[in-house]
mmCIF file of N, CA and C in Angstrom:
data_model
loop_
_atom_site.group_PDB
_atom_site.id
_atom_site.type_symbol
_atom_site.label_atom_id
_atom_site.label_comp_id
_atom_site.label_asym_id
_atom_site.label_seq_id
_atom_site.Cartn_x
_atom_site.Cartn_y
_atom_site.Cartn_z
ATOM 1 N N MET A 14 27.253 -6.460 -39.500
ATOM 2 C CA MET A 14 27.322 -7.453 -40.445
ATOM 3 C C MET A 14 27.304 -9.076 -40.001
ATOM 4 N N ASN A 15 26.691 -9.696 -40.559
ATOM 5 C CA ASN A 15 26.278 -10.601 -39.577
ATOM 6 C C ASN A 15 26.707 -12.037 -40.810
ATOM 7 N N ASN A 16 27.828 -13.083 -40.870
ATOM 8 C CA ASN A 16 28.361 -13.364 -41.536
ATOM 9 C C ASN A 16 27.893 -14.891 -41.428
ATOM 10 N N ASN A 17 26.652 -15.249 -40.576
ATOM 11 C CA ASN A 17 26.268 -16.700 -40.547
ATOM 12 C C ASN A 17 24.702 -16.601 -41.023
ATOM 13 N N ASP A 18 24.428 -15.330 -41.631
ATOM 14 C CA ASP A 18 23.090 -15.840 -42.374
ATOM 15 C C ASP A 18 23.304 -15.413 -43.636
ATOM 16 N N ASN A 19 22.224 -15.013 -44.514
ATOM 17 C CA ASN A 19 22.424 -15.344 -45.912
ATOM 18 C C ASN A 19 21.800 -13.659 -46.460
ATOM 19 N N THR A 20 21.732 -12.789 -45.567
ATOM 20 C CA THR A 20 21.131 -11.652 -45.734
ATOM 21 C C THR A 20 22.429 -10.397 -46.543
ATOM 22 N N PRO A 21 21.848 -10.194 -47.854
ATOM 23 C CA PRO A 21 22.846 -9.372 -48.652
ATOM 24 C C PRO A 21 23.149 -8.158 -47.652
ATOM 25 N N TRP A 22 24.846 -7.801 -48.318
ATOM 26 C CA TRP A 22 25.493 -6.964 -47.721
ATOM 27 C C TRP A 22 24.558 -5.397 -48.167
ATOM 28 N N THR A 23 25.045 -4.207 -47.486
ATOM 29 C CA THR A 23 24.864 -3.144 -47.870
ATOM 30 C C THR A 23 25.792 -3.141 -48.819
ATOM 31 N N ARG A 24 25.743 -1.641 -49.427
ATOM 32 C CA ARG A 24 26.738 -1.436 -50.243
ATOM 33 C C ARG A 24 28.267 -0.672 -49.577
ATOM 34 N N ALA A 25 27.624 0.091 -48.540
ATOM 35 C CA ALA A 25 28.982 0.080 -47.606
ATOM 36 C C ALA A 25 29.774 -1.230 -47.058
ATOM 37 N N GLU A 26 28.833 -2.105 -46.629
ATOM 38 C CA GLU A 26 29.381 -3.263 -46.109
ATOM 39 C C GLU A 26 30.213 -4.310 -47.278
ATOM 40 N N PHE A 27 29.924 -4.333 -48.702
ATOM 41 C CA PHE A 27 30.785 -5.318 -49.338
ATOM 42 C C PHE A 27 31.428 -4.507 -49.794
ATOM 43 N N GLU A 28 31.569 -2.894 -49.971
ATOM 44 C CA GLU A 28 33.137 -2.135 -50.018
ATOM 45 C C GLU A 28 33.555 -2.430 -48.837
ATOM 46 N N ALA A 29 33.335 -2.534 -47.661
ATOM 47 C CA ALA A 29 34.258 -2.757 -46.673
ATOM 48 C C ALA A 29 34.981 -4.213 -46.471
ATOM 49 N N GLN A 30 33.853 -5.021 -47.123
ATOM 50 C CA GLN A 30 34.234 -6.795 -47.179
ATOM 51 C C GLN A 30 35.514 -6.734 -48.172
ATOM 52 N N LEU A 31 35.019 -5.911 -49.523
ATOM 53 C CA LEU A 31 36.131 -5.885 -50.860
ATOM 54 C C LEU A 31 37.586 -5.104 -49.941
ATOM 55 N N ARG A 32 37.534 -4.138 -49.333
ATOM 56 C CA ARG A 32 38.874 -3.636 -49.449
ATOM 57 C C ARG A 32 39.642 -4.310 -48.165
ATOM 58 N N GLY A 33 38.898 -5.270 -47.475
ATOM 59 C CA GLY A 33 39.457 -5.473 -46.527
ATOM 60 C C GLY A 33 40.043 -7.012 -46.872
ATOM 61 N N MET A 34 39.783 -7.167 -48.241
ATOM 62 C CA MET A 34 40.838 -8.213 -48.743
ATOM 63 C C MET A 34 42.161 -7.898 -49.325
ATOM 64 N N GLU A 35 42.071 -6.429 -49.421
ATOM 65 C CA GLU A 35 43.294 -5.934 -50.016
ATOM 66 C C GLU A 35 44.778 -6.094 -49.599
ATOM 67 N N LYS A 36 44.619 -6.557 -48.308
ATOM 68 C CA LYS A 36 45.921 -7.049 -47.840
ATOM 69 C C LYS A 36 46.437 -7.913 -48.172
ATOM 70 N N TYR A 37 45.952 -9.090 -48.740
ATOM 71 C CA TYR A 37 46.117 -10.068 -49.749
ATOM 72 C C TYR A 37 46.604 -10.057 -50.807
ATOM 73 N N TYR A 38 46.407 -9.027 -51.549
ATOM 74 C CA TYR A 38 46.802 -8.599 -52.811
ATOM 75 C C TYR A 38 48.619 -8.552 -52.784
ATOM 76 N N HIS A 39 48.759 -9.305 -54.145
ATOM 77 C CA HIS A 39 50.011 -9.701 -54.407
ATOM 78 C C HIS A 39 51.219 -8.324 -54.296
ATOM 79 N N ILE A 40 50.535 -7.680 -54.482
ATOM 80 C CA ILE A 40 51.517 -5.854 -54.686
ATOM 81 C C ILE A 40 51.993 -6.304 -53.244
ATOM 82 N N HIS A 41 51.381 -6.344 -52.242
ATOM 83 C CA HIS A 41 52.232 -6.331 -50.765
ATOM 84 C C HIS A 41 53.085 -7.481 -50.220
ATOM 85 N N HIS A 42 52.885 -8.380 -51.201
ATOM 86 C CA HIS A 42 53.775 -9.344 -50.899
ATOM 87 C C HIS A 42 55.458 -8.880 -50.275
ATOM 88 N N PRO A 43 56.251 -8.964 -49.361
ATOM 89 C CA PRO A 43 57.121 -9.030 -49.542
ATOM 90 C C PRO A 43 58.570 -8.620 -50.766
ATOM 91 N N TYR A 44 58.368 -9.902 -51.643
ATOM 92 C CA TYR A 44 59.281 -9.875 -53.019
ATOM 93 C C TYR A 44 58.491 -8.318 -53.814
ATOM 94 N N HIS A 45 57.581 -8.456 -54.079
ATOM 95 C CA HIS A 45 57.115 -7.338 -54.722
ATOM 96 C C HIS A 45 57.342 -5.973 -54.361
ATOM 97 N N THR A 46 57.139 -5.851 -53.100
ATOM 98 C CA THR A 46 57.570 -4.555 -52.114
ATOM 99 C C THR A 46 59.050 -4.250 -52.504
ATOM 100 N N LEU A 47 59.769 -5.455 -52.353
ATOM 101 C CA LEU A 47 61.658 -5.375 -52.849
ATOM 102 C C LEU A 47 61.860 -5.157 -54.371
ATOM 103 N N MET A 48 60.751 -5.485 -55.208
ATOM 104 C CA MET A 48 61.369 -5.624 -56.365
ATOM 105 C C MET A 48 60.852 -3.814 -57.023
ATOM 106 N N ASN A 49 59.547 -3.212 -56.587
ATOM 107 C CA ASN A 49 59.170 -2.163 -56.724
ATOM 108 C C ASN A 49 60.113 -1.137 -56.265
ATOM 109 N N GLU A 50 60.828 -1.315 -55.194
ATOM 110 C CA GLU A 50 61.570 -0.199 -54.708
ATOM 111 C C GLU A 50 63.112 -0.490 -55.095
ATOM 112 N N GLY A 51 63.248 -1.893 -56.032
ATOM 113 C CA GLY A 51 64.303 -1.509 -56.923
ATOM 114 C C GLY A 51 66.084 -2.026 -55.903
ATOM 115 N N LYS A 52 65.411 -3.067 -55.530
ATOM 116 C CA LYS A 52 66.246 -3.497 -54.427
ATOM 117 C C LYS A 52 66.518 -4.902 -54.536
ATOM 118 N N LEU A 53 66.164 -5.644 -55.581
ATOM 119 C CA LEU A 53 66.715 -7.122 -55.909
ATOM 120 C C LEU A 53 67.417 -7.057 -57.172
ATOM 121 N N THR A 54 68.260 -7.945 -57.329
ATOM 122 C CA THR A 54 69.614 -8.252 -57.869
ATOM 123 C C THR A 54 69.357 -8.454 -59.645
ATOM 124 N N LYS A 55 69.588 -7.999 -60.440
ATOM 125 C CA LYS A 55 69.414 -8.951 -61.460
ATOM 126 C C LYS A 55 69.080 -9.789 -61.645
ATOM 127 N N GLU A 56 69.805 -10.964 -61.082
ATOM 128 C CA GLU A 56 69.344 -12.295 -61.133
ATOM 129 C C GLU A 56 68.083 -12.585 -60.394
ATOM 130 N N GLN A 57 67.505 -11.536 -59.589
ATOM 131 C CA GLN A 57 66.486 -12.036 -58.786
ATOM 132 C C GLN A 57 65.120 -11.838 -59.673
ATOM 133 N N ILE A 58 65.756 -10.400 -60.726
ATOM 134 C CA ILE A 58 64.749 -9.976 -61.608
ATOM 135 C C ILE A 58 64.589 -11.252 -62.545
ATOM 136 N N GLN A 59 65.433 -11.634 -63.193
ATOM 137 C CA GLN A 59 65.920 -12.435 -64.230
ATOM 138 C C GLN A 59 64.732 -13.769 -64.023
ATOM 139 N N GLY A 60 65.237 -14.346 -62.440
ATOM 140 C CA GLY A 60 64.423 -15.281 -61.838
ATOM 141 C C GLY A 60 62.735 -15.263 -62.174
ATOM 142 N N TRP A 61 62.390 -14.091 -61.565
ATOM 143 C CA TRP A 61 61.248 -13.496 -61.379
ATOM 144 C C TRP A 61 60.232 -13.483 -63.172
ATOM 145 N N VAL A 62 61.149 -12.860 -64.061
ATOM 146 C CA VAL A 62 60.630 -13.147 -65.208
ATOM 147 C C VAL A 62 60.593 -14.342 -66.004
ATOM 148 N N ALA A 63 61.636 -15.021 -65.565
ATOM 149 C CA ALA A 63 61.395 -16.404 -66.011
ATOM 150 C C ALA A 63 59.954 -17.357 -65.943
ATOM 151 N N ASN A 64 59.731 -16.934 -64.530
ATOM 152 C CA ASN A 64 58.484 -17.637 -63.373
ATOM 153 C C ASN A 64 57.158 -16.735 -64.088
ATOM 154 N N ARG A 65 57.138 -15.376 -64.132
ATOM 155 C CA ARG A 65 56.191 -14.977 -65.076
ATOM 156 C C ARG A 65 55.958 -15.482 -66.454
ATOM 157 N N TYR A 66 56.962 -15.781 -67.063
ATOM 158 C CA TYR A 66 56.704 -15.960 -68.457
ATOM 159 C C TYR A 66 55.951 -17.497 -68.344
ATOM 160 N N TYR A 67 56.859 -18.013 -67.849
ATOM 161 C CA TYR A 67 56.057 -19.697 -67.862
ATOM 162 C C TYR A 67 54.583 -19.674 -67.190
ATOM 163 N N TYR A 68 54.436 -19.115 -66.140
ATOM 164 C CA TYR A 68 53.148 -18.882 -66.076
ATOM 165 C C TYR A 68 51.830 -17.971 -67.037
ATOM 166 N N GLN A 69 52.441 -17.198 -67.746
ATOM 167 C CA GLN A 69 51.189 -16.900 -68.662
ATOM 168 C C GLN A 69 51.636 -17.434 -69.884
ATOM 169 N N VAL A 70 52.272 -18.572 -70.231
ATOM 170 C CA VAL A 70 52.277 -19.236 -71.179
ATOM 171 C C VAL A 70 51.650 -20.557 -70.824
ATOM 172 N N SER A 71 51.340 -21.076 -69.665
ATOM 173 C CA SER A 71 50.612 -21.852 -69.033
ATOM 174 C C SER A 71 49.194 -21.766 -69.214
ATOM 175 N N ILE A 72 48.925 -20.674 -69.293
ATOM 176 C CA ILE A 72 47.252 -20.242 -68.899
ATOM 177 C C ILE A 72 46.421 -20.674 -69.616
ATOM 178 N N PRO A 73 46.843 -20.740 -71.154
ATOM 179 C CA PRO A 73 45.831 -20.941 -72.544
ATOM 180 C C PRO A 73 45.544 -22.500 -72.248
ATOM 181 N N ARG A 74 46.722 -23.499 -71.688
ATOM 182 C CA ARG A 74 46.389 -25.310 -71.279
ATOM 183 C C ARG A 74 45.950 -25.283 -70.848
ATOM 184 N N LYS A 75 45.949 -24.343 -69.201
ATOM 185 C CA LYS A 75 45.245 -24.779 -68.153
ATOM 186 C C LYS A 75 43.737 -24.685 -68.329
ATOM 187 N N ASP A 76 43.046 -23.277 -69.143
ATOM 188 C CA ASP A 76 41.672 -23.247 -69.472
ATOM 189 C C ASP A 76 41.665 -23.996 -70.711
ATOM 190 N N ALA A 77 42.080 -24.337 -70.982
ATOM 191 C CA ALA A 77 41.744 -26.114 -72.110
ATOM 192 C C ALA A 77 41.213 -27.409 -71.358
ATOM 193 N N ASN A 78 42.430 -27.328 -70.501
ATOM 194 C CA ASN A 78 41.589 -28.477 -69.220
ATOM 195 C C ASN A 78 40.396 -28.339 -68.748
ATOM 196 N N ILE A 79 40.329 -27.177 -68.037
ATOM 197 C CA ILE A 79 39.217 -26.879 -67.554
ATOM 198 C C ILE A 79 38.131 -26.970 -68.800
ATOM 199 N N LEU A 80 38.371 -26.334 -70.194
ATOM 200 C CA LEU A 80 37.288 -26.790 -70.715
ATOM 201 C C LEU A 80 36.715 -27.807 -71.120
ATOM 202 N N ALA A 81 37.793 -28.729 -71.715
ATOM 203 C CA ALA A 81 37.530 -30.354 -71.578
ATOM 204 C C ALA A 81 36.684 -31.012 -70.929
ATOM 205 N N ASN A 82 36.827 -30.376 -69.537
ATOM 206 C CA ASN A 82 35.536 -30.936 -68.681
ATOM 207 C C ASN A 82 34.228 -30.455 -68.337
ATOM 208 N N CYS A 83 34.060 -29.790 -68.882
ATOM 209 C CA CYS A 83 32.954 -28.688 -68.260
ATOM 210 C C CYS A 83 32.073 -28.959 -69.334
ATOM 211 N N PRO A 84 30.548 -29.387 -68.775
ATOM 212 C CA PRO A 84 29.334 -29.945 -69.923
ATOM 213 C C PRO A 84 28.604 -28.976 -70.324
ATOM 214 N N ASP A 85 28.656 -27.643 -69.746
ATOM 215 C CA ASP A 85 27.635 -26.591 -70.278
ATOM 216 C C ASP A 85 28.262 -25.702 -71.128
ATOM 217 N N ARG A 86 27.361 -25.952 -72.170
ATOM 218 C CA ARG A 86 27.712 -24.959 -73.606
ATOM 219 C C ARG A 86 28.180 -23.787 -73.423
ATOM 220 N N GLU A 87 27.383 -22.909 -73.054
ATOM 221 C CA GLU A 87 27.651 -21.501 -72.642
ATOM 222 C C GLU A 87 28.677 -21.348 -71.893
ATOM 223 N N THR A 88 28.905 -21.878 -71.186
ATOM 224 C CA THR A 88 30.355 -21.606 -70.273
ATOM 225 C C THR A 88 31.442 -21.770 -71.182
ATOM 226 N N ARG A 89 31.422 -22.968 -72.114
ATOM 227 C CA ARG A 89 32.324 -23.538 -72.732
ATOM 228 C C ARG A 89 32.250 -22.483 -74.068
ATOM 229 N N ALA A 90 31.534 -21.885 -74.616
ATOM 230 C CA ALA A 90 31.881 -20.978 -75.584
ATOM 231 C C ALA A 90 32.820 -19.631 -74.629
ATOM 232 N N LYS A 91 32.289 -18.954 -73.682
ATOM 233 C CA LYS A 91 32.979 -18.000 -72.730
ATOM 234 C C LYS A 91 34.653 -18.602 -72.664
ATOM 235 N N TRP A 92 34.368 -19.460 -72.064
ATOM 236 C CA TRP A 92 36.137 -20.020 -72.150
ATOM 237 C C TRP A 92 37.039 -20.185 -73.586
ATOM 238 N N ILE A 93 36.224 -20.422 -74.115
ATOM 239 C CA ILE A 93 37.208 -20.849 -75.803
ATOM 240 C C ILE A 93 37.551 -19.258 -76.248
ATOM 241 N N GLN A 94 36.797 -18.130 -75.694
ATOM 242 C CA GLN A 94 37.015 -17.022 -76.348
ATOM 243 C C GLN A 94 38.402 -15.968 -75.360
ATOM 244 N N ARG A 95 38.147 -16.951 -73.942
ATOM 245 C CA ARG A 95 38.788 -16.470 -72.838
ATOM 246 C C ARG A 95 40.732 -17.148 -73.299
ATOM 247 N N ILE A 96 40.755 -18.487 -73.820
ATOM 248 C CA ILE A 96 41.954 -19.277 -74.423
ATOM 249 C C ILE A 96 42.473 -18.217 -75.494
ATOM 250 N N MET A 97 41.403 -17.876 -76.529
ATOM 251 C CA MET A 97 41.784 -17.164 -77.366
ATOM 252 C C MET A 97 42.657 -15.760 -77.081
ATOM 253 N N ASP A 98 42.156 -14.966 -76.028
ATOM 254 C CA ASP A 98 42.452 -14.023 -75.628
ATOM 255 C C ASP A 98 43.911 -14.017 -75.184
ATOM 256 N N HIS A 99 44.362 -14.918 -74.626
ATOM 257 C CA HIS A 99 45.807 -15.201 -73.868
ATOM 258 C C HIS A 99 46.225 -15.838 -74.836
ATOM 259 N N ASP A 100 46.028 -16.386 -75.479
ATOM 260 C CA ASP A 100 46.763 -17.519 -77.148
ATOM 261 C C ASP A 100 46.755 -17.119 -78.001
ATOM 262 N N GLY A 101 45.780 -15.881 -78.451
ATOM 263 C CA GLY A 101 46.259 -15.447 -79.760
ATOM 264 C C GLY A 101 45.411 -16.324 -80.617
#
């Protein structure tokens, strides 16, 4: 696998590259590991819930800001659907 050229990867190379990214997934973060093992305090879980809630309710506004600056009509149409999916 040569990363210095534009030669397409084979299916096996693509899969290897994709699987190589797994170590960066949030499920492997020490906090999530402790949470999934039931080792966090009630207060720590409450903090996580509050943070997660704020993150989720902010997605439609973030997407709307992206949409407002997008010059491509087709892309805007797709983003509008994304906002509706998240915001209802």
